[in-house]
Amino acid sequence: GGHPEARFRLGFFREFSNGGAEIAVKHLIIGANLGHDDSIKALKGCYITALKMGVAGYELISKEDFAAALRAHQAAVDATKSPQREAAKRNPELLNVRNRRHDEY
């Protein structure tokens, strides 16, 4: 678990820059599994780069692991959807209810 943004930052900024690509990918997979969009985009970049290189053994993430991360990411995103959240997206002023005074209602 952990915080998705923290997992992304650990993987993308810290581990990749320190040469720990395998650990970086693990952090990114965890972030993607928690529904973090930047994590799944970074994993996609790793996967696409490996495909373009066409070198066996270069893959940081396998086709199977990437597919599993995509499914888990989508499931996490779907789990956060609700009628209330969709209404808030359509009417952002609903999000400011806590900031209003009682006499404004």
C-alpha positions as MATLAB code, in Angstrom:
seq = 'GGHPEARFRLGFFREFSNGGAEIAVKHLIIGANLGHDDSIKALKGCYITALKMGVAGYELISKEDFAAALRAHQAAVDATKSPQREAAKRNPELLNVRNRRHDEY';
ca = [
       0.000    0.000    0.000;
       1.142    3.415    0.933;
       0.404    6.740   -0.640;
       0.220    6.512   -4.462;
       2.050    9.789   -5.093;
       4.809    8.776   -2.675;
       5.232    5.459   -4.493;
       5.449    7.290   -7.812;
       8.050    9.743   -6.510;
      10.122    7.003   -4.901;
      10.134    5.006   -8.105;
      10.349    7.677  -10.733;
      12.610   10.258   -9.142;
      14.660    8.396   -6.549;
      15.190    4.843   -7.741;
      15.520    5.491  -11.480;
      18.014    8.276  -10.840;
      20.031    5.999   -8.523;
      20.134    3.135  -10.997;
      17.575    0.972   -9.205;
      15.288    0.324  -12.165;
      13.820   -2.918  -10.789;
      12.902   -1.286   -7.476;
      11.563    1.751   -9.345;
       9.233   -0.438  -11.383;
       7.984   -2.138   -8.207;
       7.104    1.258   -6.704;
       5.397    2.300   -9.936;
       3.363   -0.925  -10.033;
       2.173   -0.329   -6.466;
       1.231    3.255   -7.340;
      -0.597    2.116  -10.475;
      -2.448   -0.551   -8.482;
      -3.682    2.247   -6.223;
      -5.052    4.155   -9.228;
      -2.236    6.693   -9.677;
      -2.309    7.953  -13.278;
       1.309    9.108  -13.476;
       2.497    5.698  -12.268;
       0.650    3.834  -15.010;
       1.941    6.350  -17.582;
       5.519    5.770  -16.403;
       5.047    1.999  -16.604;
       3.667    2.403  -20.104;
       6.785    4.371  -21.002;
       8.996    1.561  -19.663;
       7.040   -1.044  -21.593;
       6.951    0.927  -24.883;
      10.669    1.711  -24.648;
      11.450   -1.987  -24.254;
       9.296   -2.811  -27.272;
      11.029   -0.181  -29.397;
      14.462   -1.378  -28.341;
      13.615   -4.925  -29.365;
      16.374   -6.314  -27.165;
      15.536   -9.468  -25.227;
      16.171   -9.071  -21.529;
      15.909   -5.257  -21.627;
      12.328   -5.269  -20.403;
      11.831   -3.567  -17.071;
       8.254   -4.812  -16.982;
       6.875   -7.889  -18.697;
       3.799   -7.876  -20.899;
       1.947   -9.876  -18.242;
       2.955   -7.561  -15.383;
       2.041   -4.478  -17.405;
      -1.355   -5.979  -18.292;
      -1.969   -6.829  -14.629;
      -1.016   -3.278  -13.602;
      -3.415   -1.859  -16.218;
      -6.274   -4.014  -14.902;
      -5.537   -3.130  -11.265;
      -5.266    0.579  -12.119;
      -8.633    0.520  -13.886;
     -10.235   -1.355  -11.000;
      -8.899    1.209   -8.519;
     -10.168    4.092  -10.652;
     -13.579    2.431  -11.025;
     -13.770    1.850   -7.264;
     -13.521    5.586   -6.614;
     -16.436    6.442   -8.904;
     -19.746    7.299   -7.305;
     -22.805    9.369   -8.230;
     -21.736   12.002   -5.682;
     -18.250   12.360   -7.211;
     -19.675   12.566  -10.723;
     -22.104   15.290   -9.574;
     -19.221   17.198   -7.988;
     -17.277   17.050  -11.263;
     -20.274   18.517  -13.103;
     -20.902   21.154  -10.382;
     -17.603   22.198   -8.772;
     -19.372   24.713   -6.545;
     -20.724   21.754   -4.554;
     -17.193   21.120   -3.300;
     -17.140   24.442   -1.427;
     -20.022   23.616    0.932;
     -17.738   23.520    3.996;
     -16.504   27.032    3.259;
     -19.956   28.612    3.316;
     -21.512   30.242    6.336;
     -24.855   28.924    7.632;
     -26.706   32.117    6.697;
     -25.770   31.625    3.042;
     -28.022   28.571    2.686;
];
